[in-house]
PDB file of C-alpha atoms in Angstrom:
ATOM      1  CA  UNK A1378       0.000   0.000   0.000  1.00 52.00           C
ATOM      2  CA  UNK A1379       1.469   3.452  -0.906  1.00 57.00           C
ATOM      3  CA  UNK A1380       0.078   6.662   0.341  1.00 57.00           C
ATOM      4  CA  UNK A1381       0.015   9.110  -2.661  1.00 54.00           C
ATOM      5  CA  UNK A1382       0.514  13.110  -1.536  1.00 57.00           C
ATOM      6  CA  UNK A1383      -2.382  15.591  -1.836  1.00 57.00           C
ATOM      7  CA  UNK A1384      -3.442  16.335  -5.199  1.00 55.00           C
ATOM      8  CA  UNK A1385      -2.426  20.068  -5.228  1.00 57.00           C
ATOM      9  CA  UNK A1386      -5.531  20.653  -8.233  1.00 53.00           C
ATOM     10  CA  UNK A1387      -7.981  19.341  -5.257  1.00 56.00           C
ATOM     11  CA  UNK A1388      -6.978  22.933  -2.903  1.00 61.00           C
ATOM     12  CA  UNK A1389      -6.803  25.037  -6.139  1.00 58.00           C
ATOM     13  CA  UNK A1390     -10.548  23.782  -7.032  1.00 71.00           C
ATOM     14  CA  UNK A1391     -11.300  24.398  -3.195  1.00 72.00           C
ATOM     15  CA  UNK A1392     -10.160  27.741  -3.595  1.00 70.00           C
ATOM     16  CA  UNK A1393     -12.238  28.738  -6.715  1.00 73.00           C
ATOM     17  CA  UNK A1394     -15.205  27.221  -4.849  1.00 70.00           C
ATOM     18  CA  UNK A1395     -14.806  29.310  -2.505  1.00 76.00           C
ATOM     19  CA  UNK A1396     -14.213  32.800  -4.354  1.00 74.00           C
ATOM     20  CA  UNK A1397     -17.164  31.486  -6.303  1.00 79.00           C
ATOM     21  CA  UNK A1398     -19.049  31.722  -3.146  1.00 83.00           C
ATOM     22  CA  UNK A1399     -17.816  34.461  -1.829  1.00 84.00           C
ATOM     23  CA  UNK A1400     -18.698  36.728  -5.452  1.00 85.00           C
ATOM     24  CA  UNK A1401     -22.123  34.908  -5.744  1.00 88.00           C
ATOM     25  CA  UNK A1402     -22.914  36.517  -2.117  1.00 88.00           C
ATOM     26  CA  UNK A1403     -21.921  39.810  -3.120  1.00 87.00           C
ATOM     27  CA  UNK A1404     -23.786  39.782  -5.877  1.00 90.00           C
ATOM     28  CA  UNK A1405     -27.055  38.854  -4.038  1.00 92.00           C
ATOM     29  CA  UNK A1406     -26.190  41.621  -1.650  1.00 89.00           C
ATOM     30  CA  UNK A1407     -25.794  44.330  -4.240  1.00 90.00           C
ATOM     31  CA  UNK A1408     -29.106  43.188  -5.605  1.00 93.00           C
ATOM     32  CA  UNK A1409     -31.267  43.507  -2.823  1.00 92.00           C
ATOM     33  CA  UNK A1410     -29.568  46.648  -1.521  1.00 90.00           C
ATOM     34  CA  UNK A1411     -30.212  48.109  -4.982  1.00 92.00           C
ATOM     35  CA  UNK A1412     -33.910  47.249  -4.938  1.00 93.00           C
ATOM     36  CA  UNK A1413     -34.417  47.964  -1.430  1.00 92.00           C
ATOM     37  CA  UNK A1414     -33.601  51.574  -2.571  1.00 90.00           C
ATOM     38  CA  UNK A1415     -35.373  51.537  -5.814  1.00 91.00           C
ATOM     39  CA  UNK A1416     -38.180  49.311  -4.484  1.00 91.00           C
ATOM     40  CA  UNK A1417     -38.616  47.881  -8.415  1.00 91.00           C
ATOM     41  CA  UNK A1418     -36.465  48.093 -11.252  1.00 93.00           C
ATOM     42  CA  UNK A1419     -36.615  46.884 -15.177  1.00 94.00           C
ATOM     43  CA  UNK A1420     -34.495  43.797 -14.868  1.00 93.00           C
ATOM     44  CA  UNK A1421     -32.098  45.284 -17.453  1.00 94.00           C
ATOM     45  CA  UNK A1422     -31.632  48.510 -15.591  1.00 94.00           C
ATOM     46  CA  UNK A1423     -30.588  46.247 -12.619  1.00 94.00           C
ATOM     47  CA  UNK A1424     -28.109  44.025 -13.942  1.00 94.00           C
ATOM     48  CA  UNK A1425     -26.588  47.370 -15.387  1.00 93.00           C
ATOM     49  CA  UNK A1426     -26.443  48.846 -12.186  1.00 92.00           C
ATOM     50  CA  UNK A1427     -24.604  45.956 -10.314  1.00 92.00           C
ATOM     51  CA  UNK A1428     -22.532  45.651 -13.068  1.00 91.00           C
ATOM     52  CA  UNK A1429     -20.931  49.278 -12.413  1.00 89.00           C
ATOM     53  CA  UNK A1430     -21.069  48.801  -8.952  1.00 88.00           C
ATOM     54  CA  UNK A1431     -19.017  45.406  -9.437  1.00 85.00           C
ATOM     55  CA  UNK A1432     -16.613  47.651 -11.524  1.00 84.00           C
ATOM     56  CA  UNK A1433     -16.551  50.757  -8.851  1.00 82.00           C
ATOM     57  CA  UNK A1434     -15.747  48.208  -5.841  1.00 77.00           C
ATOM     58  CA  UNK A1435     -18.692  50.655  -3.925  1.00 72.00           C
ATOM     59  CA  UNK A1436     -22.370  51.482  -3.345  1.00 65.00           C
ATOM     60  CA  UNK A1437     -23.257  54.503  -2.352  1.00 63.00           C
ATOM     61  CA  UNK A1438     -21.084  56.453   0.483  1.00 63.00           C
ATOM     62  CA  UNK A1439     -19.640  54.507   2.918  1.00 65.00           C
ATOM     63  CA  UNK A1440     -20.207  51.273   1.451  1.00 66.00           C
ATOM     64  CA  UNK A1441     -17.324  49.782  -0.364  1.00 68.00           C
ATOM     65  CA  UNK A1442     -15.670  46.172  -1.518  1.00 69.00           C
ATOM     66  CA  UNK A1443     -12.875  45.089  -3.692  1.00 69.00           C
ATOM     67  CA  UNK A1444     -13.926  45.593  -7.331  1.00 73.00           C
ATOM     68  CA  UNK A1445     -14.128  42.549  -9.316  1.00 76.00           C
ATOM     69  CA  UNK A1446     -15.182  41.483 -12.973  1.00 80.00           C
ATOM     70  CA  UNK A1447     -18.447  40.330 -13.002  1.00 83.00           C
ATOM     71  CA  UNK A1448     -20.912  39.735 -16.169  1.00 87.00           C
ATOM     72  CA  UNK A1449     -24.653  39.750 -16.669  1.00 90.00           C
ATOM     73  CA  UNK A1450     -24.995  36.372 -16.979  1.00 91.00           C
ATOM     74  CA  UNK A1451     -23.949  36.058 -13.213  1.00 90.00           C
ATOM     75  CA  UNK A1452     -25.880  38.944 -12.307  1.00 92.00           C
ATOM     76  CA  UNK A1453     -28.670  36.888 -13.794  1.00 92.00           C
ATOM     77  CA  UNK A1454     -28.371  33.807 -11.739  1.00 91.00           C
ATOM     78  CA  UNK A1455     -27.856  35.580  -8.931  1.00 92.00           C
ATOM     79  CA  UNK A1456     -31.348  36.848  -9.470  1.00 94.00           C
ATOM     80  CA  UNK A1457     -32.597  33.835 -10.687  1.00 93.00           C
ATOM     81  CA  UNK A1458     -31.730  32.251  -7.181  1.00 92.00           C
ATOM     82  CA  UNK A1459     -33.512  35.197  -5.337  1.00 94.00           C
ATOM     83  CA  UNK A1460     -36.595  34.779  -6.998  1.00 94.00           C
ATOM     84  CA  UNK A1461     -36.457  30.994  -6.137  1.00 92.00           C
ATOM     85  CA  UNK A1462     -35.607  31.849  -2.856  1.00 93.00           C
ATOM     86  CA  UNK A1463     -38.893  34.406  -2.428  1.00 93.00           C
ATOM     87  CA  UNK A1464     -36.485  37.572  -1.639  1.00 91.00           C
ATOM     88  CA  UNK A1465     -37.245  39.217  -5.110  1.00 93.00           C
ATOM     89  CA  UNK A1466     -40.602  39.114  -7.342  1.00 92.00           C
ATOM     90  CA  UNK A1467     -42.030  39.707 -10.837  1.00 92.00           C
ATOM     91  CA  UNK A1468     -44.828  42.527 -11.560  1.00 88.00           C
ATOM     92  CA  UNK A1469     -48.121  40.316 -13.066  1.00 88.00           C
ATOM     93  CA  UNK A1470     -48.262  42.758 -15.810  1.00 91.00           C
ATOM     94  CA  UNK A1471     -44.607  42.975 -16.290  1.00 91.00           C
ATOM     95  CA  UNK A1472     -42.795  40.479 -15.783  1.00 90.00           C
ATOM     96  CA  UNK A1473     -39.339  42.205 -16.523  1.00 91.00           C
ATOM     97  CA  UNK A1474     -39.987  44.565 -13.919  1.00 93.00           C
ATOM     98  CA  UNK A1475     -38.491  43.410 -10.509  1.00 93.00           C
ATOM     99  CA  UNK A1476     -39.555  43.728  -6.467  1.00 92.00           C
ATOM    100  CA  UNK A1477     -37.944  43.785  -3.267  1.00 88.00           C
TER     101      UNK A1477
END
């Protein structure tokens, strides 16, 4: 029997996990601070505004985080995952208009 070492590609994928995690929740917080503000937004409107604010690393004074490169289609399933999760809803009558 021969003990092999620790696959060094098993604590890099740990790591991206992780940062995955850690973007994904930043995401969801921009989103809901953004429409807790705005109290309903065209979806396109939103993803453009968390999209800047990625870029800006802030939102609004005071309130600030290390920028990062983020795209719509995570801003997307970010929202996609609020809805599921009953934190965000869809107007009836228009459905690409969003509530906190």
């Amino acid at each position: 029997l021969r003990l092999l070492p620790q696959q060094k590609y098993l604590r890099a994928e740990k790591a991206e996990v992780s940062a995955l995690e850690r973007k994904r929740n930043v995401l969801c917080c921009l989103i809901t601070r953004i429409l807790k503000v705005e109290k309903q937004l065209h979806i396109d409107n939103l993803v453009f505004r968390v999209i800047d604010a990625c870029q800006k690393g802030q939102l609004g004074p005071g309130l600030q985080f290390p920028s990062f490169c983020c795209h719509s289609v995570d801003v997307l399933s970010c929202v996609l995952h609020l809805l599921n999760q009953g934190y965000l809803r869809r107007q009836e009558e228009r459905p690409h208009v969003l509530e906190y």
